[in-house]
Every structure is written in structure tokens, then in C-alpha cells.
Short mmCIF file of C-alpha atoms and ligand atoms in Angstrom, two decimals:
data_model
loop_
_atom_site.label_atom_id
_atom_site.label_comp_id
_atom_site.label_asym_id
_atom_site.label_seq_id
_atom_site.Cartn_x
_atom_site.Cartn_y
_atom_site.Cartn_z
CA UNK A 189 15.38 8.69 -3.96
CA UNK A 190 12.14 7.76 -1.93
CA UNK A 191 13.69 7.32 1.53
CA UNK A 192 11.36 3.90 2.25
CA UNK A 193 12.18 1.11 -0.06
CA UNK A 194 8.75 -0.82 -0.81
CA UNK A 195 8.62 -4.43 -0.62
CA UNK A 196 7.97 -5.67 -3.68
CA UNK A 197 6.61 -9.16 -2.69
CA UNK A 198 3.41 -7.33 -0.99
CA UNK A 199 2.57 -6.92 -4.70
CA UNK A 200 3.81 -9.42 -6.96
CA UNK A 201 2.42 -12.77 -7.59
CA UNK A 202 1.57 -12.89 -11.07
CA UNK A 203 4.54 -11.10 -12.88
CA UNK A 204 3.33 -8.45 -14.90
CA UNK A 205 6.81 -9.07 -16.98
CA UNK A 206 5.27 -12.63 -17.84
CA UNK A 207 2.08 -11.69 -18.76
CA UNK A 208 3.12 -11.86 -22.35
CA UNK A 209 3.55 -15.75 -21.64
CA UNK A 210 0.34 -16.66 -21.40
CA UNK A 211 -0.93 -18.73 -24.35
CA UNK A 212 -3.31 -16.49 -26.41
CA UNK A 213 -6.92 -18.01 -26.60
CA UNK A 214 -10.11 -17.27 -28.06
CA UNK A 215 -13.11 -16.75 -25.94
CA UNK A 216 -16.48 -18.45 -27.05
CA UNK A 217 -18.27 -16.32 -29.29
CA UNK A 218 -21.46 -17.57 -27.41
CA UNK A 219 -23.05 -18.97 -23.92
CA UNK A 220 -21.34 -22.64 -24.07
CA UNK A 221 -24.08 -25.15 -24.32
CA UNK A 222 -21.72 -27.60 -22.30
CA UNK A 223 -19.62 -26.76 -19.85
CA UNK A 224 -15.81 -26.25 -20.25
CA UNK A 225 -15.27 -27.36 -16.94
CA UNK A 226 -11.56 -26.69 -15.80
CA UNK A 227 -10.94 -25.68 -19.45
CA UNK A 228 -12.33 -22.49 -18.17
CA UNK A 229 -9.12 -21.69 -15.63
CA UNK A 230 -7.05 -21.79 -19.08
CA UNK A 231 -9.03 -19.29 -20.76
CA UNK A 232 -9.76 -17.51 -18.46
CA UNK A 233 -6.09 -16.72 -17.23
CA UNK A 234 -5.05 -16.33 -20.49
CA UNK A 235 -8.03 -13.76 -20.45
CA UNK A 236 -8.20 -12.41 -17.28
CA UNK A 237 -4.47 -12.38 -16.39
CA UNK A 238 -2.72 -12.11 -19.80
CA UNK A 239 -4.70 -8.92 -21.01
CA UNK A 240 -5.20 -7.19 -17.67
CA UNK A 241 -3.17 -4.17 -16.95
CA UNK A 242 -1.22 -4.54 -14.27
CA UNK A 243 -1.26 -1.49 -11.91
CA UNK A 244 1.96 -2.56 -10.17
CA UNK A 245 3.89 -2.22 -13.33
CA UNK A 246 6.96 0.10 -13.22
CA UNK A 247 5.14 2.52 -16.12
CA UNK A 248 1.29 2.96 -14.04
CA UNK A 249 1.25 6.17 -12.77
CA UNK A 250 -2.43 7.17 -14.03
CA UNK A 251 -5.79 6.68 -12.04
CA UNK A 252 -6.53 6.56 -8.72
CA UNK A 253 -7.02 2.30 -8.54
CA UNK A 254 -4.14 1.14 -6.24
CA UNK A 255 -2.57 -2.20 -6.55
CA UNK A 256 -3.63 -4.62 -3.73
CA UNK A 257 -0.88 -6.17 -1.27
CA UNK A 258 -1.94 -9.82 -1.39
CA UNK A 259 -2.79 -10.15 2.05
CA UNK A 260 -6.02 -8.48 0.43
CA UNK A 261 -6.31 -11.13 -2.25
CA UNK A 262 -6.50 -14.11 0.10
CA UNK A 263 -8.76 -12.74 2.19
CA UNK A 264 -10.97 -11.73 -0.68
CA UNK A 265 -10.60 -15.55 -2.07
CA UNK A 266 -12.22 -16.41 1.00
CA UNK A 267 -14.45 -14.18 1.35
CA UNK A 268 -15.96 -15.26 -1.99
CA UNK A 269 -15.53 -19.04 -0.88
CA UNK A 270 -17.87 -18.07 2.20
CA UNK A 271 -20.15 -15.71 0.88
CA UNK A 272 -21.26 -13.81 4.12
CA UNK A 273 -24.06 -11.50 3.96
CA UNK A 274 -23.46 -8.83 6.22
CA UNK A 275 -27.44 -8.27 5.72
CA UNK A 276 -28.14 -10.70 7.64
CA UNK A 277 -25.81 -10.72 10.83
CA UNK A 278 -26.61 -14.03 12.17
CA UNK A 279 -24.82 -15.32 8.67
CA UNK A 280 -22.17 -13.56 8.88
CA UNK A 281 -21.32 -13.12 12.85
CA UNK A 282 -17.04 -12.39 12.18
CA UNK A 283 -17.43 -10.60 9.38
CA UNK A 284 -20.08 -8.34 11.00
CA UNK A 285 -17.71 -7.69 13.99
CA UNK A 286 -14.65 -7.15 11.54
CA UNK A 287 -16.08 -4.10 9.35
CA UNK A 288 -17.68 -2.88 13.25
CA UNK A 289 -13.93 -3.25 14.18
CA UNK A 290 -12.35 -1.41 11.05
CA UNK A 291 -15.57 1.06 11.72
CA UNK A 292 -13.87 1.68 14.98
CA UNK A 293 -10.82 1.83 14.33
CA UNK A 294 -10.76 4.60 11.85
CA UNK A 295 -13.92 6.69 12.87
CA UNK A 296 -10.81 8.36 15.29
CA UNK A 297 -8.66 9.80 12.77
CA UNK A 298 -12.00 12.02 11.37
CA UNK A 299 -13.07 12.75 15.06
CA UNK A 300 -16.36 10.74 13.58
CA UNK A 301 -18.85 9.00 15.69
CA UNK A 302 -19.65 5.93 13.57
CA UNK A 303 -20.50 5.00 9.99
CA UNK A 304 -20.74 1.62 7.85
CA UNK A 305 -19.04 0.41 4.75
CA UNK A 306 -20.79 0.81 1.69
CA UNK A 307 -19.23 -0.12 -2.71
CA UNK A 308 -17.97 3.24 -3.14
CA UNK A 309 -17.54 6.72 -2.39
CA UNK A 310 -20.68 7.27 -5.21
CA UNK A 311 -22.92 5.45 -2.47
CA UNK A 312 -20.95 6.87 0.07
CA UNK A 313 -21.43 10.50 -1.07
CA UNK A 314 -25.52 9.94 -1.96
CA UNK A 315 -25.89 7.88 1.73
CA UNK A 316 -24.42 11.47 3.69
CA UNK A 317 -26.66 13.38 1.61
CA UNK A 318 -29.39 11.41 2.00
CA UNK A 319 -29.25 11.50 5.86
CA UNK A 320 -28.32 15.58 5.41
CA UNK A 321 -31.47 15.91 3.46
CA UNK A 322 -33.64 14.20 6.32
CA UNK A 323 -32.34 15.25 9.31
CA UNK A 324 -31.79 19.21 8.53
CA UNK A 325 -34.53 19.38 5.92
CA UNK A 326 -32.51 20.57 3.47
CA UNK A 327 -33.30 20.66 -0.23
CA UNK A 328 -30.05 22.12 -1.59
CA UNK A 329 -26.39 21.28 -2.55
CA UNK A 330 -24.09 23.57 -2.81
CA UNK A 331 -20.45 22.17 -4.30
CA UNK A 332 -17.91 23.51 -5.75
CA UNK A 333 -17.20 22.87 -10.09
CA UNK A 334 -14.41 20.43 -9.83
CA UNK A 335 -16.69 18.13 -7.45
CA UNK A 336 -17.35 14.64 -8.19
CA UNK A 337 -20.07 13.32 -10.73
CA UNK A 338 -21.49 11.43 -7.86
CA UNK A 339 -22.63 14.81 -6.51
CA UNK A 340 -24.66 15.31 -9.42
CA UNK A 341 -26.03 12.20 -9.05
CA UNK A 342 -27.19 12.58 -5.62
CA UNK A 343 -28.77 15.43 -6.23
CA UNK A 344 -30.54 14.25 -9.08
CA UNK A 345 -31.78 10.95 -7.09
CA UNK A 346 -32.47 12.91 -4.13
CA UNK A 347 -34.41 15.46 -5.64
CA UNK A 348 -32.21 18.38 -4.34
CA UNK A 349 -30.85 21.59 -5.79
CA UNK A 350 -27.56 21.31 -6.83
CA UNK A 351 -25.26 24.95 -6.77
CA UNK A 352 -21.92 24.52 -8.47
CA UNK A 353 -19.12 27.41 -7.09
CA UNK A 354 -16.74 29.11 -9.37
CA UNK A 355 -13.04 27.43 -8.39
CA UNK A 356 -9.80 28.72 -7.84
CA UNK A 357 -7.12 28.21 -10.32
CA UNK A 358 -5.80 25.20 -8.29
CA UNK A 359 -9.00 24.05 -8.56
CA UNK A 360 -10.51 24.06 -5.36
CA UNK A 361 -13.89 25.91 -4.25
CA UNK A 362 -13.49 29.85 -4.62
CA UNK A 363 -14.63 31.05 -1.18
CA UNK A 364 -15.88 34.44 -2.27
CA UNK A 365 -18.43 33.03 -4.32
CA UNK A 366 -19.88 30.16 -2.01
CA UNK A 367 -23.68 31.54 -1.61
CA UNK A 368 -25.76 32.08 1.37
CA UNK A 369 -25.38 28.65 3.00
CA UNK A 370 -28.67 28.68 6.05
CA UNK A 371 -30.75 26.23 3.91
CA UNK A 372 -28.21 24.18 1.96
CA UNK A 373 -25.98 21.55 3.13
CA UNK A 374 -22.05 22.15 1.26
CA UNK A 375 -19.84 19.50 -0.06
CA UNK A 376 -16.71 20.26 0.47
CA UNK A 377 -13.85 18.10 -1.37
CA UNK A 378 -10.35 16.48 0.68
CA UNK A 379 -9.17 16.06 -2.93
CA UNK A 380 -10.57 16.73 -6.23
CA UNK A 381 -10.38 13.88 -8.51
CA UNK A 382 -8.66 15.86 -11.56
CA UNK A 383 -5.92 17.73 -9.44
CA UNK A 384 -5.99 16.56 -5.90
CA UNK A 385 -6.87 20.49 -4.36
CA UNK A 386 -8.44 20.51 -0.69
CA UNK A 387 -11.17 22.47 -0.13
CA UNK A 388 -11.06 25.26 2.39
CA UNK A 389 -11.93 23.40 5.59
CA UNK A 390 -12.66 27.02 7.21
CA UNK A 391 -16.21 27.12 5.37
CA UNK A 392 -17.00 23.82 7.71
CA UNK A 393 -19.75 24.80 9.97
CA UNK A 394 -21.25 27.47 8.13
CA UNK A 395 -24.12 25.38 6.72
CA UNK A 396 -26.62 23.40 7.95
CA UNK A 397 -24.69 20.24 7.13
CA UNK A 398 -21.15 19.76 5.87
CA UNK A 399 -19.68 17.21 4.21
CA UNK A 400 -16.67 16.16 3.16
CA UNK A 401 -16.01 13.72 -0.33
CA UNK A 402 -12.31 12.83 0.70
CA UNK A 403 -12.68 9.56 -1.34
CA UNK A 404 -9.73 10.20 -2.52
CA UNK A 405 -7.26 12.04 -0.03
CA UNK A 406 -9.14 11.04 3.06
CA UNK A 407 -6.44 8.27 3.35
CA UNK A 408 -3.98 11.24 4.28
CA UNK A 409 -5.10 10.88 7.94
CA UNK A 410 -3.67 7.83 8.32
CA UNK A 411 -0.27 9.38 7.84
CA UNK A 412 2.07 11.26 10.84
CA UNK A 413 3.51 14.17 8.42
CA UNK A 414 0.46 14.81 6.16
CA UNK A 415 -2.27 14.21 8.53
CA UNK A 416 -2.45 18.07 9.08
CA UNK A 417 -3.35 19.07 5.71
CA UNK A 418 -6.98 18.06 6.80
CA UNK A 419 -6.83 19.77 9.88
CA UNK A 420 -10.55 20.98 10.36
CA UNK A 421 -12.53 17.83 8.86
CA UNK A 422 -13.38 16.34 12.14
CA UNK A 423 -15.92 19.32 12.23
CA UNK A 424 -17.71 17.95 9.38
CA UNK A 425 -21.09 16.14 9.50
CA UNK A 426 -19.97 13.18 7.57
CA UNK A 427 -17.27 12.07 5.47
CA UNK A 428 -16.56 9.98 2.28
CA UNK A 429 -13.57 7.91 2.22
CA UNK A 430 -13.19 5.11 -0.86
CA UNK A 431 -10.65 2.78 0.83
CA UNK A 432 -10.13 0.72 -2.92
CA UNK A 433 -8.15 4.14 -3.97
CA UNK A 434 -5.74 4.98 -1.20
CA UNK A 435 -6.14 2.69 1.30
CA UNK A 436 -4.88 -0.58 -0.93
CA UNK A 437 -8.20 -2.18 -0.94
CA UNK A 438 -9.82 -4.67 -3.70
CA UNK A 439 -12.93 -2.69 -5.57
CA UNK A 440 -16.20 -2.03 -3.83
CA UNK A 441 -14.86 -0.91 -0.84
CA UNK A 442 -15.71 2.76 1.00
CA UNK A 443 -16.54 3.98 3.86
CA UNK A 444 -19.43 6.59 5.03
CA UNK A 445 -18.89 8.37 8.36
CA UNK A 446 -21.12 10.20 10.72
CA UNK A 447 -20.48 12.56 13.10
CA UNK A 448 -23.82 11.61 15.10
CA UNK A 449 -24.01 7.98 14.04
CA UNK A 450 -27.07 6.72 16.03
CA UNK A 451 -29.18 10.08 14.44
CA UNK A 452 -27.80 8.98 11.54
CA UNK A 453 -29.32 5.73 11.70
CA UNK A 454 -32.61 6.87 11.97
CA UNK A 455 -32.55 8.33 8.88
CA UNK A 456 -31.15 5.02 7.04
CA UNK A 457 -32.36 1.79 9.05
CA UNK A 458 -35.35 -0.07 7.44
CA UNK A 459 -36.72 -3.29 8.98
CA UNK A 460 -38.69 -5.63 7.83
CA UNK A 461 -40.42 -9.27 9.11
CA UNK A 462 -37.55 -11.58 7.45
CA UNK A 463 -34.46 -9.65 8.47
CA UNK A 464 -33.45 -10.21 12.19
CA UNK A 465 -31.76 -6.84 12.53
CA UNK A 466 -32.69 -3.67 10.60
CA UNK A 467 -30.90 -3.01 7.22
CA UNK A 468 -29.13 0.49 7.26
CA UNK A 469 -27.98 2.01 4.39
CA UNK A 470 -28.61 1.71 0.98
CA UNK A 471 -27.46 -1.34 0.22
CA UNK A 472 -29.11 -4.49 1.17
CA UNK A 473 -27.26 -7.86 0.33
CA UNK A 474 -23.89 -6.82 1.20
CA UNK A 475 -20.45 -8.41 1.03
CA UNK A 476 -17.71 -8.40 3.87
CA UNK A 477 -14.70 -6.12 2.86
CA UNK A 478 -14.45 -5.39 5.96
CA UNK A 479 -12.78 -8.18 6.43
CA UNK A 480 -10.20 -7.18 3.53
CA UNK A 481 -10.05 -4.03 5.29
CA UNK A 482 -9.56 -5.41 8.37
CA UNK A 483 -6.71 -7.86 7.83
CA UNK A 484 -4.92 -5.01 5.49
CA UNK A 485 -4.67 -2.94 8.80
CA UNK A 486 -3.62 -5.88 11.17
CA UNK A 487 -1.08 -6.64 8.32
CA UNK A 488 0.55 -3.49 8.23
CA UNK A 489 -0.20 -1.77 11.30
CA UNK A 490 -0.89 1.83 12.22
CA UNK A 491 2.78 2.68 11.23
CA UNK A 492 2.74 0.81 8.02
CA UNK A 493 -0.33 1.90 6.33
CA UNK A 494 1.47 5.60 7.44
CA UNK A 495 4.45 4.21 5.70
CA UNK A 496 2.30 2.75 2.38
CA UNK A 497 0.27 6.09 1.98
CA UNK A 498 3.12 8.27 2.67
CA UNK A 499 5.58 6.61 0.27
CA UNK A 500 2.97 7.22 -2.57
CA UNK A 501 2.90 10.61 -1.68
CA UNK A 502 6.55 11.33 -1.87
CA UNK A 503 6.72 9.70 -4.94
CA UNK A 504 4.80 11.68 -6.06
CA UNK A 505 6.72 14.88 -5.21
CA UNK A 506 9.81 13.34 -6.60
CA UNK A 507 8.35 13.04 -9.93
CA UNK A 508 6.72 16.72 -9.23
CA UNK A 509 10.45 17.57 -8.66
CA UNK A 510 11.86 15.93 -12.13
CA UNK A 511 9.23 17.31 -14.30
CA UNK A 512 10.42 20.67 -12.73
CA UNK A 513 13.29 20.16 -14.46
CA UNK A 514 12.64 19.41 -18.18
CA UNK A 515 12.32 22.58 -20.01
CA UNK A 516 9.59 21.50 -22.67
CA UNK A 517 6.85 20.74 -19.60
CA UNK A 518 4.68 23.66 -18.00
CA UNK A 519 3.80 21.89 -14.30
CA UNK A 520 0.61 23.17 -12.96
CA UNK A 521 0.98 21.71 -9.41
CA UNK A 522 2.78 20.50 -6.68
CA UNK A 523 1.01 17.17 -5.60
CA UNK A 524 -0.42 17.84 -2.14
CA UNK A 525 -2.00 14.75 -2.50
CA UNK A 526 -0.17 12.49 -4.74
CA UNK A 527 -1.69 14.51 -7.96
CA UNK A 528 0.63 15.97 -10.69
CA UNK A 529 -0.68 17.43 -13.61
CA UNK A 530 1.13 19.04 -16.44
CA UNK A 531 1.63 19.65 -19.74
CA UNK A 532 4.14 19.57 -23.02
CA UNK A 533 5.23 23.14 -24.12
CA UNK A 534 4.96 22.36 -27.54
CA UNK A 535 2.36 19.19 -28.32
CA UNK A 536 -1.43 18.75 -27.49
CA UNK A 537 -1.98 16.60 -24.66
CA UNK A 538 -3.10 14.09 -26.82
CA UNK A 539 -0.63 13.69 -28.73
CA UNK A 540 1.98 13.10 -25.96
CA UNK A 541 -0.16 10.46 -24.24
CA UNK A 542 -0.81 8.66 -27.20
CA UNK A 543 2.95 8.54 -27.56
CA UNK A 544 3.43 7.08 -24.20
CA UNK A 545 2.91 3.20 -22.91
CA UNK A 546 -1.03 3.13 -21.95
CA UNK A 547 -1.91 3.81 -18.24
CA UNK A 548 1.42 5.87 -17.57
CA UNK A 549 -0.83 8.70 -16.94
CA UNK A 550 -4.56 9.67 -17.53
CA UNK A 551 -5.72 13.58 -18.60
CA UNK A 552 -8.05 16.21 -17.21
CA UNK A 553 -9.46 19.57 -17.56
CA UNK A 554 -9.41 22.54 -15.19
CA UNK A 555 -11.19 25.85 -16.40
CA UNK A 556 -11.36 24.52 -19.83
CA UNK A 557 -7.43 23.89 -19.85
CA UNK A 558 -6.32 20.17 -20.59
CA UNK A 559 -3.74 18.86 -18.86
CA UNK A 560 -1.62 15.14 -18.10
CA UNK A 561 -2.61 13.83 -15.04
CA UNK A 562 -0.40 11.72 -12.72
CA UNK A 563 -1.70 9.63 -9.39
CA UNK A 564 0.76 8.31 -7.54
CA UNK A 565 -0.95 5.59 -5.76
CA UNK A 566 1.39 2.44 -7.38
CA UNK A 567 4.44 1.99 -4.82
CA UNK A 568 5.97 0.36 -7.64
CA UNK A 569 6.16 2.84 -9.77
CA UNK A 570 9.82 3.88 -11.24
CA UNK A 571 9.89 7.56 -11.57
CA UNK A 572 13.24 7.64 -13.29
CA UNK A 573 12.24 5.08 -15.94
CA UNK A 574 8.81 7.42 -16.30
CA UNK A 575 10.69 10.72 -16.84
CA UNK A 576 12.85 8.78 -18.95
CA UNK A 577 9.79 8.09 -21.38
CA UNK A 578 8.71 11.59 -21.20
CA UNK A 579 12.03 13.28 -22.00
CA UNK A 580 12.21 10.35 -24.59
CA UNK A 581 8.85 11.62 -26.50
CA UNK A 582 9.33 15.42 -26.15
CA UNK A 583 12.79 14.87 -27.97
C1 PLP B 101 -13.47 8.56 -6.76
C2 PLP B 101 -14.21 9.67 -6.19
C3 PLP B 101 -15.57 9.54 -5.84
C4 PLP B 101 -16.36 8.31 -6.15
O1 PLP B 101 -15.88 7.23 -5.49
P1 PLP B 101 -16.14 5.74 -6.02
O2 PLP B 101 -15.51 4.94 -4.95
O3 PLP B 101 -15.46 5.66 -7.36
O4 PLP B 101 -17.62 5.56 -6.15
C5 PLP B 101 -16.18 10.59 -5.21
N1 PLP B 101 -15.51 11.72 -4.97
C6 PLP B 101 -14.22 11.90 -5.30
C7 PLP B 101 -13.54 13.19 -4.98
C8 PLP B 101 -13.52 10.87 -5.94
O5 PLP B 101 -12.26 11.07 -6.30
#
């Protein structure tokens, strides 16, 4: 057994178990000439809540999308009712100060400087390029194969040369064949998004600019007894850390660090005659998860966000553990960072997932080889009931 027992009313206000109670209704075909008025709340729960799936369920073990502890729902209820634009800080004077506060708070666990929020680690990752680009004059990317789509992106908006490295079998960058780095700035990954792997943090310094996507498994920082598997990033240049996966958070919520902030700046501020204070960044009207972000942390504290993230992870090696143990499964991993994937002996991936209750796991490919994929970001997941389901289909 996980030694921490979760609290299950951080999650649960709408029982997932009663979803099925909702009264089924039809959504107009077409844009209402008259308004429904309060009509609308029906439908729409029945909608919105009845068909959702609900990622603390017992059975969600799939993605990297985290269910939120409600003190994150209320605060992005009012948030919504309030509106702030964190473009324009005279509108928004708290909810400036609270994403400068969660800035500073965490900037300390990557040995960054500074940094802002931004909707994802996809703007996040295009934002540190974007400065690397400008400030090195640098007009090539080199990242390993199992990086993130968003680096492609980048590169393509950004104009730059993108270099994809050969990977090791676990998936992360294959050190032997990372090219001459002098003109190039490298991405290096805390976390691959199919299998978790960590990048070899020795290769930071070696180019012009180094940056680190840890989107994913950036959260393990926040943690006493895995903090150390990222030993080396606080040499980076700037980091990528999507706080909607592992750090609990309501979607669009990231964060882009930078070891030289203020340089950093330069790069990415833009004024202009109706905007009191210069707009850095890409985006422009922007919405205040920081102050999600920032009441998650005074919820829970240093030691229980080390708690939350950490409990996820052993989960995750319990299951790692279990799977070890049924004959029919070939494991390809142990989760360093909450990732598990594997696969049946005897049936196509395929086959076995579409045997099992949706969003139990997701798949990926590694080297051309497909494989079940397992995140263990819901606390509420029930790894006996989920090997339970497995052993049940591979009977
Ligand atoms: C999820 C992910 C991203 C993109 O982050 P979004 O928040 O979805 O935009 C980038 N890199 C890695 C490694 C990821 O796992």
C-alpha cells in the first residue's frame, strides 16, 4: 500500500459514481433564437457534468491532466466572476502580485532568476526559444526524437533549424549522437511525454543556450526524495514547467523560467501608448491563474504539494511493481516519473485497450514499438481494482 492515504474530499464534489443520474437531454441542434435562460444550468450539467470523464475516478490512470483539489475550482469561479487582465496591471493589482508571488516562490527550486506564467508548456517552450533565438543569435534546435510536438512548432514559427537526436532505448536523447552544439541552442527533456525518460542533464552547458521542457516532470522538484533526479537543471537557461499536469492546476496554466530574467525581458516586452506597463510575453490579454496557483500552494503548503506529487509517484511504482508480476505483460519501464508503459505478451495493444474501461490508460510508440501507457497523476486512482481489470482481460 501507498504509505500516505489521500483525502478524498480535496477531489470530490460532483460524484463521478452519480454521474449516471443526471437526466439525459438533448442539446439544441442550433444557436437558440431566445434565450433558455436558467434552462441552460439543466442542460448544461446534464451535458457538461453527466458526459465528462471524470479524472478522479478509481479506473483513470491515462494522460497527464490531473484532477483539481477544489480549492482550485473556487478560486477559478472567481476568477471568472472578476475577470482580471493581468495585461493591464492597474486592473488587476492582486492578481498581478499573486502570479509575481507564485513566480517567486518557485523560481528557487530551478535555481531560476524569474519568469511569467503563460497557457501552456507549448507557449512556454516557443517563449524560451524565442528569447534563445534573440539573445545568442542562434538559428538552430537541436532535440532529441521523443521531444515534444511543441518543439516542432517553435521551430517552424521561429524560423529555426530543427535537429532531431537518435534516442536511447528508454527513450531519452542518445548522447553520442548529439551534434556539434557552438551555434545551436539544445532542448533537453525532464520527462518525455510517451515514457517519462530524463534527459542527460550533463550535456547542460555545452550549447549556446539550454533548455529544459520539464512540462511534465518539472513538478518533481517540489518533492524531498525525488527532487535529485533533476539534479543539474538549475544550470539551464530556461525551463518549461505546465503546472495543469503535475502541479494540480485547472487548464491553461504553465510556467516559463529564466535564468537571467531582466535579459530575458528585453527580448519579450513590447509597449505601446494604451498599455500602462509593457506587455511581455506572447500573450497579451491574459487571465490570473496565478491566483489558482497561488492559493493551491498556500492550501497545501511546501510539505503537502511534496506529499500530493510524491504520492502519485509511488503509485505509480506500485502499479510498476504489480504488472511485474503478471506473466502475460512485458514492462518496459520503471516509472521514474510516474510513467509505466507496457505491453500484453500475446494481444496487440489495441486490442487490450479497447477491452478496458476508456481512460484507464492511453498508448505510445518508442522506436516504432507500441506500447500501453500509464500516468499516474490521479491520487485516486485504485491500483488493485486496475490490475484487477488487466488480469481480468488477459484471461
Ligand atoms: C505536455 C508537454 C508539453 C506541452 O505542454 P502543454 O501545457 O500541453 O502546452 C511540452 N513538453 C512536454 C514534454 C510535455 O509533456
Amino acid at each position: 500500500m501507498n504509505d500516505f492515504k489521500f483525502n478524498e474530499n480535496l477531489y470530490k464534489a460532483v460524484d463521478f459514481i452519480t454521474k449516471e443520474k443526471f437526466e439525459k437531454v438533448i442539446l439544441p441542434q442550433e444557436f437558440p433564437k431566445k434565450g433558455l435562460g436558467e434552462n441552460t444550468l439543466k442542460i448544461m450539467a446534464s451535458k457538461v457534468l453527466g458526459e465528462a470523464t471524470y479524472l478522479d475516478s478509481p479506473l483513470v490512470f491515462a494522460h497527464m491532466d490531473p484532477p483539481t483539489p477544489w480549492i482550485a475550482w473556487a478560486m477559478a469561479l472567481w476568477n471568472a466572476r472578476l475577470n482580471q487582465n493581468l495585461l493591464h496591471k492597474e486592473l488587476s493589482p492582486f492578481a498581478t502580485q499573486a502570479e509575481e508571488s507564485v513566480i517567486d516562490w518557485i523560481k528557487g527550486f530551478f535555481g531560476m532568476d524569474g519568469g511569467h506564467m503563460c497557457s501552456g508548456s507549448s507557449i512556454a517552450n516557443l517563449t524560451a526559444l524565442w528569447v534563445a533565438r534573440d539573445t545568442k543569435n542562434i538559428d538552430t534546435i537541436v532535440a532529441s526524437e521523443s521531444s515534444h510536438i511543441s518543439i516542432d512548432k517553435a521551430a517552424k514559427i521561429l524560423n529555426m533549424k530543427l535537429i532531431k537526436v537518435p534516442i536511447n532505448n528508454d527513450g531519452s536523447i542518445d548522447k553520442k549522437s548529439v551534434p556539434n552544439l557552438k551555434n545551436a541552442c539544445l532542448v533537453l527533456n525532464a520527462g518525455t511525454t510517451c515514457s517519462g525518460a530524463i534527459d542527460d542533464f550533463s550535456l547542460i552547458g555545452q550549447a549556446k543556450w539550454t533548455h529544459i521542457d520539464a512540462a511534465y516532470a518539472g513538478a518533481l522538484k517540489f518533492t524531498s526524495e525525488y527532487s535529485n533526479i533533476l539534479n543539474g537543471i538549475e544550470k539551464a537557461d530556461s525551463i518549461s514547467l505546465s503546472a495543469h499536469k503535475w502541479l494540480y492546476q485547472p487548464k491553461d496554466s504553465a510556467i516559463v523560467l529564466f535564468k537571467d530574467n531582466k535579459k530575458a525581458k528585453e527580448v519579450m516586452s513590447f509597449g505601446s501608448d494604451y498599455l500602462s506597463s509593457a506587455n511581455i510575453g506572447i500573450q497579451g490579454s491574459k487571465g490570473a491563474n496565478g491566483v489558482v496557483l497561488l492559493a493551491t500552494l498556500l492550501y497545501f503548503g511546501k510539505e503537502g504539494i511534496d506529499r500530493l506529487i510524491a504520492y502519485s509517484l509511488k503509485n505509480a511504482l506500485l502499479f510498476y511493481d504489480k504488472l511485474k508480476e503478471i506473466e502475460q505483460i512485458e514492462v518496459f519501464n520503471k516509472p521514474i516519473c510516474g510513467i509505466t508503459l507496457f505491453r500484453p505478451k500475446n494481444m496487440a495493444v489495441n486490442e487490450f485497450l479497447s477491452k478496458l474501461p476508456k481512460g484507464m490508460f492511453s498508448k505510445c510508440k518508442i522506436k516504432d514499438k507500441e506500447f500501453v501507457r500509464s500516468v499516474a497523476l490521479n491520487p485516486m486512482a485504485d491500483i488493485d481494482e486496475i490490475v484487477k481489470f488487466v488480469n481480468n482481460v488477459l484471461k
